[in-house]
Amino acid sequence: MAKKPRGVFIAGNWKMNFGLLETKTFFSSLSKLWITPKNSTPEVALFVPATSIAEANRARGALPVRVGAQNAHWEMKGAFTGELSAPMLAELGVSDVLVAHSERRQFFGETDESARKRTEGLLAQGFRVMLCVGETRAEREANQTEAVLQKQIKGAITPGGAAQFLDGRLTIAYEPVWAIGTGLTATPAEAESAHQFIRRLLWDSFGMEASARTPILYGGSVTPGNIETLLTCPNIDGALVGGASLKPESFWELVQKGMRVA
Ligand code: PGA
């Protein structure tokens, strides 16, 4: 029997890094390292810049790594200069989209309302969505963590909207803003407490099954050195990793450690 009921999901977020050549080099090195042990089914995705998606899909060859997009518009087409639609990404082989990463919230005006439209629109179009939530340092210090998580999750997943599609295609990434790119990781106890709160919120709002089948990943300075302890927590189903996903060696180490715990 698997030790983790939802398996382990390791996702990398390259952010605005790696053009075509670096993408090709990354996958060429990763392919040399990768060995999938028998009886192991790792769930692995890499969210790469839109311009590198096609190359990533080519360069990954047979590696069981899904290539995802870091953002997408909720409409299928139209007068939205500078945006990419989900059907355009699907043509490149994308099935996973990151929604409302804290950098989109912080720098590009993403709100709970636009996160709701994206989550709803993309799930309705058949995509897998990774919805990012998390509090700032000031919010944590003001004891607002749970209130913020509740607002972000209930704002994005509404009963007539995304809640209709909680069939396992939605993943939630809990990423405390103060832990992203700072080297400060939430302690396993802090992370587990937030994950437990999210799991309970999903249960209360959308029922036991929806809550049980939604993976909740932790993100924020995850490294090969701290991933195992985080994954021992019952409600942590994987990790969303920025910095440590940029080196094939450390990304592979994260995947390996994830497979060991799964
Ligand atoms: P980090 O980024 O691992 O570099 O902290 C995580 C993220 O932004 O998803």
PDB file of C-alpha atoms and ligand atoms in Angstrom:
ATOM      1  CA  MET A   1       0.000   0.000   0.000  1.00  0.00           C
ATOM      2  CA  ALA A   2       1.235   3.467  -0.823  1.00  0.00           C
ATOM      3  CA  LYS A   3       2.413   5.396   2.192  1.00  0.00           C
ATOM      4  CA  LYS A   4       0.823   8.587   0.870  1.00  0.00           C
ATOM      5  CA  PRO A   5      -2.837   8.233  -0.127  1.00  0.00           C
ATOM      6  CA  ARG A   6      -2.553  10.776  -2.940  1.00  0.00           C
ATOM      7  CA  GLY A   7       0.979   9.750  -3.991  1.00  0.00           C
ATOM      8  CA  VAL A   8       3.610  12.475  -4.210  1.00  0.00           C
ATOM      9  CA  PHE A   9       3.544  15.282  -6.765  1.00  0.00           C
ATOM     10  CA  ILE A  10       6.796  17.154  -7.461  1.00  0.00           C
ATOM     11  CA  ALA A  11       6.385  20.322  -9.500  1.00  0.00           C
ATOM     12  CA  GLY A  12       9.019  22.798 -10.620  1.00  0.00           C
ATOM     13  CA  ASN A  13       8.409  26.451 -11.451  1.00  0.00           C
ATOM     14  CA  TRP A  14      11.099  27.893 -13.682  1.00  0.00           C
ATOM     15  CA  LYS A  15       9.586  31.401 -13.490  1.00  0.00           C
ATOM     16  CA  MET A  16      11.201  33.712 -16.102  1.00  0.00           C
ATOM     17  CA  ASN A  17      14.247  31.497 -16.619  1.00  0.00           C
ATOM     18  CA  PHE A  18      15.509  29.311 -19.457  1.00  0.00           C
ATOM     19  CA  GLY A  19      15.136  29.992 -23.155  1.00  0.00           C
ATOM     20  CA  LEU A  20      15.403  27.312 -25.834  1.00  0.00           C
ATOM     21  CA  LEU A  21      19.042  26.374 -25.447  1.00  0.00           C
ATOM     22  CA  GLU A  22      18.940  26.188 -21.638  1.00  0.00           C
ATOM     23  CA  THR A  23      15.745  24.130 -21.817  1.00  0.00           C
ATOM     24  CA  LYS A  24      17.385  21.654 -24.164  1.00  0.00           C
ATOM     25  CA  THR A  25      20.489  21.410 -21.976  1.00  0.00           C
ATOM     26  CA  PHE A  26      18.398  20.954 -18.809  1.00  0.00           C
ATOM     27  CA  PHE A  27      16.452  18.004 -20.231  1.00  0.00           C
ATOM     28  CA  SER A  28      19.515  16.443 -21.764  1.00  0.00           C
ATOM     29  CA  SER A  29      21.172  16.390 -18.295  1.00  0.00           C
ATOM     30  CA  LEU A  30      17.974  15.277 -16.553  1.00  0.00           C
ATOM     31  CA  SER A  31      17.558  12.346 -18.974  1.00  0.00           C
ATOM     32  CA  LYS A  32      21.039  11.111 -18.079  1.00  0.00           C
ATOM     33  CA  LEU A  33      20.203  11.117 -14.366  1.00  0.00           C
ATOM     34  CA  TRP A  34      16.658   9.768 -14.497  1.00  0.00           C
ATOM     35  CA  ILE A  35      15.866   6.179 -13.566  1.00  0.00           C
ATOM     36  CA  THR A  36      12.267   5.277 -12.703  1.00  0.00           C
ATOM     37  CA  PRO A  37      12.305   2.460 -10.171  1.00  0.00           C
ATOM     38  CA  LYS A  38       9.820  -0.384 -10.592  1.00  0.00           C
ATOM     39  CA  ASN A  39       6.469   0.045  -8.799  1.00  0.00           C
ATOM     40  CA  SER A  40       6.939   3.778  -8.681  1.00  0.00           C
ATOM     41  CA  THR A  41       4.722   6.258 -10.447  1.00  0.00           C
ATOM     42  CA  PRO A  42       6.083   9.692  -9.835  1.00  0.00           C
ATOM     43  CA  GLU A  43       3.857  12.600 -10.687  1.00  0.00           C
ATOM     44  CA  VAL A  44       6.162  15.302 -11.973  1.00  0.00           C
ATOM     45  CA  ALA A  45       5.475  18.584 -13.757  1.00  0.00           C
ATOM     46  CA  LEU A  46       7.597  21.551 -14.781  1.00  0.00           C
ATOM     47  CA  PHE A  47       6.009  24.952 -15.337  1.00  0.00           C
ATOM     48  CA  VAL A  48       8.230  26.602 -17.934  1.00  0.00           C
ATOM     49  CA  PRO A  49       8.079  29.945 -19.785  1.00  0.00           C
ATOM     50  CA  ALA A  50       5.545  29.872 -22.636  1.00  0.00           C
ATOM     51  CA  THR A  51       8.241  30.271 -25.294  1.00  0.00           C
ATOM     52  CA  SER A  52      10.080  27.181 -23.987  1.00  0.00           C
ATOM     53  CA  ILE A  53       7.053  24.861 -23.807  1.00  0.00           C
ATOM     54  CA  ALA A  54       7.431  23.328 -27.277  1.00  0.00           C
ATOM     55  CA  GLU A  55      11.167  22.756 -26.796  1.00  0.00           C
ATOM     56  CA  ALA A  56      10.611  21.264 -23.316  1.00  0.00           C
ATOM     57  CA  ASN A  57       8.075  18.839 -24.722  1.00  0.00           C
ATOM     58  CA  ARG A  58      10.473  17.845 -27.472  1.00  0.00           C
ATOM     59  CA  ALA A  59      13.558  17.637 -25.250  1.00  0.00           C
ATOM     60  CA  ARG A  60      11.933  15.649 -22.434  1.00  0.00           C
ATOM     61  CA  GLY A  61      11.631  12.650 -24.776  1.00  0.00           C
ATOM     62  CA  ALA A  62      10.213   9.725 -22.811  1.00  0.00           C
ATOM     63  CA  LEU A  63      10.692  11.280 -19.348  1.00  0.00           C
ATOM     64  CA  PRO A  64       7.457  11.141 -17.309  1.00  0.00           C
ATOM     65  CA  VAL A  65       7.439  14.906 -16.800  1.00  0.00           C
ATOM     66  CA  ARG A  66       4.392  16.970 -17.757  1.00  0.00           C
ATOM     67  CA  VAL A  67       5.230  20.378 -19.178  1.00  0.00           C
ATOM     68  CA  GLY A  68       2.946  23.082 -17.834  1.00  0.00           C
ATOM     69  CA  ALA A  69       2.310  26.792 -18.391  1.00  0.00           C
ATOM     70  CA  GLN A  70       2.753  29.483 -15.728  1.00  0.00           C
ATOM     71  CA  ASN A  71      -0.430  31.369 -16.629  1.00  0.00           C
ATOM     72  CA  ALA A  72      -3.314  31.371 -19.134  1.00  0.00           C
ATOM     73  CA  HIS A  73      -6.335  33.514 -19.903  1.00  0.00           C
ATOM     74  CA  TRP A  74      -9.768  32.158 -19.018  1.00  0.00           C
ATOM     75  CA  GLU A  75     -11.387  33.052 -22.360  1.00  0.00           C
ATOM     76  CA  MET A  76     -10.870  30.833 -25.406  1.00  0.00           C
ATOM     77  CA  LYS A  77      -9.969  33.768 -27.685  1.00  0.00           C
ATOM     78  CA  GLY A  78     -10.593  37.450 -28.213  1.00  0.00           C
ATOM     79  CA  ALA A  79      -9.292  40.976 -27.801  1.00  0.00           C
ATOM     80  CA  PHE A  80      -6.832  40.357 -24.953  1.00  0.00           C
ATOM     81  CA  THR A  81      -3.507  41.717 -26.225  1.00  0.00           C
ATOM     82  CA  GLY A  82      -0.505  39.954 -24.741  1.00  0.00           C
ATOM     83  CA  GLU A  83      -2.458  37.007 -23.345  1.00  0.00           C
ATOM     84  CA  LEU A  84      -2.366  33.292 -24.204  1.00  0.00           C
ATOM     85  CA  SER A  85      -5.453  31.112 -24.302  1.00  0.00           C
ATOM     86  CA  ALA A  86      -5.723  27.573 -23.026  1.00  0.00           C
ATOM     87  CA  PRO A  87      -6.440  26.135 -26.511  1.00  0.00           C
ATOM     88  CA  MET A  88      -3.180  27.741 -27.742  1.00  0.00           C
ATOM     89  CA  LEU A  89      -1.302  26.053 -24.899  1.00  0.00           C
ATOM     90  CA  ALA A  90      -3.082  22.756 -25.537  1.00  0.00           C
ATOM     91  CA  GLU A  91      -1.709  22.836 -29.097  1.00  0.00           C
ATOM     92  CA  LEU A  92       1.762  22.790 -27.541  1.00  0.00           C
ATOM     93  CA  GLY A  93       0.881  19.736 -25.451  1.00  0.00           C
ATOM     94  CA  VAL A  94       0.113  21.576 -22.196  1.00  0.00           C
ATOM     95  CA  SER A  95      -2.364  20.031 -19.776  1.00  0.00           C
ATOM     96  CA  ASP A  96      -1.296  21.767 -16.545  1.00  0.00           C
ATOM     97  CA  VAL A  97      -1.523  25.472 -15.740  1.00  0.00           C
ATOM     98  CA  LEU A  98      -0.312  27.366 -12.680  1.00  0.00           C
ATOM     99  CA  VAL A  99      -2.861  29.899 -11.427  1.00  0.00           C
ATOM    100  CA  ALA A 100      -2.349  32.954  -9.204  1.00  0.00           C
ATOM    101  CA  HIS A 101       1.257  32.377  -8.180  1.00  0.00           C
ATOM    102  CA  SER A 102       2.140  34.948  -5.526  1.00  0.00           C
ATOM    103  CA  GLU A 103       4.401  36.779  -7.999  1.00  0.00           C
ATOM    104  CA  ARG A 104       1.357  37.204 -10.302  1.00  0.00           C
ATOM    105  CA  ARG A 105      -0.631  38.491  -7.303  1.00  0.00           C
ATOM    106  CA  GLN A 106       2.218  40.802  -6.183  1.00  0.00           C
ATOM    107  CA  PHE A 107       3.444  42.222  -9.497  1.00  0.00           C
ATOM    108  CA  PHE A 108       0.741  41.670 -12.126  1.00  0.00           C
ATOM    109  CA  GLY A 109      -2.547  42.505 -10.444  1.00  0.00           C
ATOM    110  CA  GLU A 110      -3.841  38.946 -10.008  1.00  0.00           C
ATOM    111  CA  THR A 111      -6.803  39.029  -7.628  1.00  0.00           C
ATOM    112  CA  ASP A 112      -9.033  36.380  -6.080  1.00  0.00           C
ATOM    113  CA  GLU A 113     -11.572  37.305  -8.771  1.00  0.00           C
ATOM    114  CA  SER A 114      -9.174  36.760 -11.703  1.00  0.00           C
ATOM    115  CA  ALA A 115      -7.914  33.595  -9.974  1.00  0.00           C
ATOM    116  CA  ARG A 116     -11.530  32.422  -9.846  1.00  0.00           C
ATOM    117  CA  LYS A 117     -12.068  33.083 -13.559  1.00  0.00           C
ATOM    118  CA  ARG A 118      -8.850  31.285 -14.485  1.00  0.00           C
ATOM    119  CA  THR A 119      -9.447  28.292 -12.188  1.00  0.00           C
ATOM    120  CA  GLU A 120     -13.021  27.913 -13.377  1.00  0.00           C
ATOM    121  CA  GLY A 121     -12.313  28.521 -17.081  1.00  0.00           C
ATOM    122  CA  LEU A 122      -9.319  26.185 -17.238  1.00  0.00           C
ATOM    123  CA  LEU A 123     -10.959  23.335 -15.311  1.00  0.00           C
ATOM    124  CA  ALA A 124     -14.050  23.667 -17.535  1.00  0.00           C
ATOM    125  CA  GLN A 125     -11.779  23.352 -20.569  1.00  0.00           C
ATOM    126  CA  GLY A 126     -10.322  20.096 -19.246  1.00  0.00           C
ATOM    127  CA  PHE A 127      -7.004  21.337 -17.850  1.00  0.00           C
ATOM    128  CA  ARG A 128      -5.302  20.503 -14.586  1.00  0.00           C
ATOM    129  CA  VAL A 129      -4.949  23.603 -12.446  1.00  0.00           C
ATOM    130  CA  MET A 130      -2.468  24.325  -9.679  1.00  0.00           C
ATOM    131  CA  LEU A 131      -3.946  27.157  -7.635  1.00  0.00           C
ATOM    132  CA  CYS A 132      -1.388  28.996  -5.495  1.00  0.00           C
ATOM    133  CA  VAL A 133      -2.301  30.498  -2.137  1.00  0.00           C
ATOM    134  CA  GLY A 134      -0.345  31.799   0.828  1.00  0.00           C
ATOM    135  CA  GLU A 135       0.030  34.587   3.336  1.00  0.00           C
ATOM    136  CA  THR A 136       2.620  37.361   3.565  1.00  0.00           C
ATOM    137  CA  ARG A 137       4.875  37.750   6.583  1.00  0.00           C
ATOM    138  CA  ALA A 138       2.786  40.651   7.905  1.00  0.00           C
ATOM    139  CA  GLU A 139      -0.375  38.562   7.596  1.00  0.00           C
ATOM    140  CA  ARG A 140       1.234  35.660   9.464  1.00  0.00           C
ATOM    141  CA  GLU A 141       2.474  37.968  12.204  1.00  0.00           C
ATOM    142  CA  ALA A 142      -1.035  39.440  12.527  1.00  0.00           C
ATOM    143  CA  ASN A 143      -2.433  35.903  12.957  1.00  0.00           C
ATOM    144  CA  GLN A 144      -4.267  36.211   9.646  1.00  0.00           C
ATOM    145  CA  THR A 145      -2.884  33.097   7.924  1.00  0.00           C
ATOM    146  CA  GLU A 146      -6.087  31.071   8.077  1.00  0.00           C
ATOM    147  CA  ALA A 147      -8.302  34.031   7.168  1.00  0.00           C
ATOM    148  CA  VAL A 148      -6.129  34.737   4.109  1.00  0.00           C
ATOM    149  CA  LEU A 149      -6.137  31.111   2.986  1.00  0.00           C
ATOM    150  CA  GLN A 150      -9.898  30.930   3.399  1.00  0.00           C
ATOM    151  CA  LYS A 151     -10.424  34.129   1.385  1.00  0.00           C
ATOM    152  CA  GLN A 152      -8.100  33.001  -1.422  1.00  0.00           C
ATOM    153  CA  ILE A 153      -9.547  29.497  -1.679  1.00  0.00           C
ATOM    154  CA  LYS A 154     -13.220  30.385  -1.313  1.00  0.00           C
ATOM    155  CA  GLY A 155     -12.651  33.339  -3.653  1.00  0.00           C
ATOM    156  CA  ALA A 156     -11.273  31.088  -6.402  1.00  0.00           C
ATOM    157  CA  ILE A 157     -13.435  27.992  -5.918  1.00  0.00           C
ATOM    158  CA  THR A 158     -17.132  28.780  -5.851  1.00  0.00           C
ATOM    159  CA  PRO A 159     -20.082  26.358  -5.681  1.00  0.00           C
ATOM    160  CA  GLY A 160     -21.455  27.026  -9.208  1.00  0.00           C
ATOM    161  CA  GLY A 161     -17.902  27.438 -10.569  1.00  0.00           C
ATOM    162  CA  ALA A 162     -14.705  25.474 -10.039  1.00  0.00           C
ATOM    163  CA  ALA A 163     -16.342  23.363  -7.303  1.00  0.00           C
ATOM    164  CA  GLN A 164     -18.117  21.416 -10.063  1.00  0.00           C
ATOM    165  CA  PHE A 165     -14.756  20.148 -11.286  1.00  0.00           C
ATOM    166  CA  LEU A 166     -13.050  18.915  -8.107  1.00  0.00           C
ATOM    167  CA  ASP A 167     -12.356  15.534  -9.703  1.00  0.00           C
ATOM    168  CA  GLY A 168      -8.631  15.399  -8.991  1.00  0.00           C
ATOM    169  CA  ARG A 169      -7.558  17.939 -11.631  1.00  0.00           C
ATOM    170  CA  LEU A 170      -7.209  20.732  -9.088  1.00  0.00           C
ATOM    171  CA  THR A 171      -4.094  20.916  -6.952  1.00  0.00           C
ATOM    172  CA  ILE A 172      -3.563  23.564  -4.316  1.00  0.00           C
ATOM    173  CA  ALA A 173      -0.067  24.896  -3.706  1.00  0.00           C
ATOM    174  CA  TYR A 174       0.357  26.460  -0.288  1.00  0.00           C
ATOM    175  CA  GLU A 175       3.233  28.892  -0.636  1.00  0.00           C
ATOM    176  CA  PRO A 176       3.804  31.326   2.219  1.00  0.00           C
ATOM    177  CA  VAL A 177       5.005  34.475   0.441  1.00  0.00           C
ATOM    178  CA  TRP A 178       7.732  35.037   3.047  1.00  0.00           C
ATOM    179  CA  ALA A 179       9.241  31.636   2.242  1.00  0.00           C
ATOM    180  CA  ILE A 180       9.433  32.049  -1.552  1.00  0.00           C
ATOM    181  CA  GLY A 181      12.972  32.545  -2.800  1.00  0.00           C
ATOM    182  CA  THR A 182      14.155  33.621   0.644  1.00  0.00           C
ATOM    183  CA  GLY A 183      15.763  30.463   1.984  1.00  0.00           C
ATOM    184  CA  LEU A 184      13.259  30.589   4.853  1.00  0.00           C
ATOM    185  CA  THR A 185      11.130  27.460   4.812  1.00  0.00           C
ATOM    186  CA  ALA A 186       8.010  27.017   6.910  1.00  0.00           C
ATOM    187  CA  THR A 187       8.712  24.416   9.588  1.00  0.00           C
ATOM    188  CA  PRO A 188       6.999  21.091   8.935  1.00  0.00           C
ATOM    189  CA  ALA A 189       4.644  21.915  11.835  1.00  0.00           C
ATOM    190  CA  GLU A 190       3.732  25.339  10.372  1.00  0.00           C
ATOM    191  CA  ALA A 191       3.243  23.869   6.910  1.00  0.00           C
ATOM    192  CA  GLU A 192       1.210  20.886   8.148  1.00  0.00           C
ATOM    193  CA  SER A 193      -1.032  23.160  10.185  1.00  0.00           C
ATOM    194  CA  ALA A 194      -1.811  25.306   7.088  1.00  0.00           C
ATOM    195  CA  HIS A 195      -2.330  22.176   4.956  1.00  0.00           C
ATOM    196  CA  GLN A 196      -4.657  20.706   7.564  1.00  0.00           C
ATOM    197  CA  PHE A 197      -6.628  23.936   7.600  1.00  0.00           C
ATOM    198  CA  ILE A 198      -6.937  23.854   3.775  1.00  0.00           C
ATOM    199  CA  ARG A 199      -7.963  20.174   3.817  1.00  0.00           C
ATOM    200  CA  ARG A 200     -10.659  20.908   6.415  1.00  0.00           C
ATOM    201  CA  LEU A 201     -11.855  23.947   4.488  1.00  0.00           C
ATOM    202  CA  LEU A 202     -12.216  21.847   1.315  1.00  0.00           C
ATOM    203  CA  TRP A 203     -14.125  19.222   3.285  1.00  0.00           C
ATOM    204  CA  ASP A 204     -16.484  21.742   4.910  1.00  0.00           C
ATOM    205  CA  SER A 205     -17.075  23.616   1.662  1.00  0.00           C
ATOM    206  CA  PHE A 206     -17.077  20.891  -0.982  1.00  0.00           C
ATOM    207  CA  GLY A 207     -17.357  17.550   0.796  1.00  0.00           C
ATOM    208  CA  MET A 208     -15.188  14.681   1.887  1.00  0.00           C
ATOM    209  CA  GLU A 209     -14.396  13.261  -1.550  1.00  0.00           C
ATOM    210  CA  ALA A 210     -13.314  16.573  -3.059  1.00  0.00           C
ATOM    211  CA  SER A 211     -11.131  17.182  -0.018  1.00  0.00           C
ATOM    212  CA  ALA A 212      -9.584  13.712  -0.094  1.00  0.00           C
ATOM    213  CA  ARG A 213      -8.693  13.790  -3.781  1.00  0.00           C
ATOM    214  CA  THR A 214      -7.193  17.293  -3.937  1.00  0.00           C
ATOM    215  CA  PRO A 215      -3.409  17.234  -3.559  1.00  0.00           C
ATOM    216  CA  ILE A 216      -2.010  20.069  -1.440  1.00  0.00           C
ATOM    217  CA  LEU A 217       1.625  20.883  -2.216  1.00  0.00           C
ATOM    218  CA  TYR A 218       3.984  22.988  -0.129  1.00  0.00           C
ATOM    219  CA  GLY A 219       6.163  25.637  -1.789  1.00  0.00           C
ATOM    220  CA  GLY A 220       8.738  28.106  -0.489  1.00  0.00           C
ATOM    221  CA  SER A 221      12.483  27.397  -0.451  1.00  0.00           C
ATOM    222  CA  VAL A 222      12.078  23.631  -0.825  1.00  0.00           C
ATOM    223  CA  THR A 223      15.445  21.935  -1.371  1.00  0.00           C
ATOM    224  CA  PRO A 224      16.740  18.365  -1.506  1.00  0.00           C
ATOM    225  CA  GLY A 225      17.795  18.967   2.119  1.00  0.00           C
ATOM    226  CA  ASN A 226      14.341  19.708   3.544  1.00  0.00           C
ATOM    227  CA  ILE A 227      11.870  17.943   1.247  1.00  0.00           C
ATOM    228  CA  GLU A 228      11.810  14.613   3.079  1.00  0.00           C
ATOM    229  CA  THR A 229      10.820  16.078   6.443  1.00  0.00           C
ATOM    230  CA  LEU A 230       8.096  18.136   4.788  1.00  0.00           C
ATOM    231  CA  LEU A 231       6.756  15.080   2.973  1.00  0.00           C
ATOM    232  CA  THR A 232       6.465  13.090   6.181  1.00  0.00           C
ATOM    233  CA  CYS A 233       3.554  15.383   7.154  1.00  0.00           C
ATOM    234  CA  PRO A 234       0.247  13.633   6.395  1.00  0.00           C
ATOM    235  CA  ASN A 235      -1.357  16.547   4.542  1.00  0.00           C
ATOM    236  CA  ILE A 236       1.668  17.517   2.440  1.00  0.00           C
ATOM    237  CA  ASP A 237       1.271  15.728  -0.886  1.00  0.00           C
ATOM    238  CA  GLY A 238       4.274  17.142  -2.687  1.00  0.00           C
ATOM    239  CA  ALA A 239       6.181  20.313  -3.412  1.00  0.00           C
ATOM    240  CA  LEU A 240       6.190  23.256  -5.791  1.00  0.00           C
ATOM    241  CA  VAL A 241       9.808  24.228  -6.215  1.00  0.00           C
ATOM    242  CA  GLY A 242      11.347  27.346  -7.762  1.00  0.00           C
ATOM    243  CA  GLY A 243      15.106  27.781  -7.307  1.00  0.00           C
ATOM    244  CA  ALA A 244      15.942  24.093  -6.789  1.00  0.00           C
ATOM    245  CA  SER A 245      14.081  23.126  -9.990  1.00  0.00           C
ATOM    246  CA  LEU A 246      16.583  25.022 -12.143  1.00  0.00           C
ATOM    247  CA  LYS A 247      19.413  22.528 -11.686  1.00  0.00           C
ATOM    248  CA  PRO A 248      18.830  19.065 -13.165  1.00  0.00           C
ATOM    249  CA  GLU A 249      20.781  17.477 -10.297  1.00  0.00           C
ATOM    250  CA  SER A 250      18.744  19.062  -7.511  1.00  0.00           C
ATOM    251  CA  PHE A 251      15.450  18.617  -9.371  1.00  0.00           C
ATOM    252  CA  TRP A 252      16.233  14.930  -9.848  1.00  0.00           C
ATOM    253  CA  GLU A 253      17.125  14.615  -6.161  1.00  0.00           C
ATOM    254  CA  LEU A 254      13.740  16.123  -5.249  1.00  0.00           C
ATOM    255  CA  VAL A 255      11.945  13.698  -7.576  1.00  0.00           C
ATOM    256  CA  GLN A 256      13.915  10.743  -6.180  1.00  0.00           C
ATOM    257  CA  LYS A 257      13.152  11.696  -2.589  1.00  0.00           C
ATOM    258  CA  GLY A 258       9.500  12.177  -3.512  1.00  0.00           C
ATOM    259  CA  MET A 259       9.365   8.687  -5.057  1.00  0.00           C
ATOM    260  CA  ARG A 260      10.920   7.199  -1.964  1.00  0.00           C
ATOM    261  CA  VAL A 261       8.231   8.628   0.287  1.00  0.00           C
ATOM    262  CA  ALA A 262       5.291   7.935  -2.072  1.00  0.00           C
TER     263      ALA A 262
HETATM  264  P1  PGA B   1      11.365  28.848  -4.321  1.00  0.00           P
HETATM  265  O1  PGA B   1      10.071  29.256  -5.203  1.00  0.00           O
HETATM  266  O2  PGA B   1      11.396  27.358  -4.267  1.00  0.00           O
HETATM  267  O3  PGA B   1      12.529  29.417  -5.093  1.00  0.00           O
HETATM  268  O4  PGA B   1      11.184  29.467  -3.002  1.00  0.00           O
HETATM  269  C1  PGA B   1       8.857  28.589  -5.045  1.00  0.00           C
HETATM  270  C2  PGA B   1       7.819  29.165  -5.962  1.00  0.00           C
HETATM  271  O5  PGA B   1       7.823  30.382  -6.196  1.00  0.00           O
HETATM  272  O6  PGA B   1       6.948  28.437  -6.477  1.00  0.00           O
END
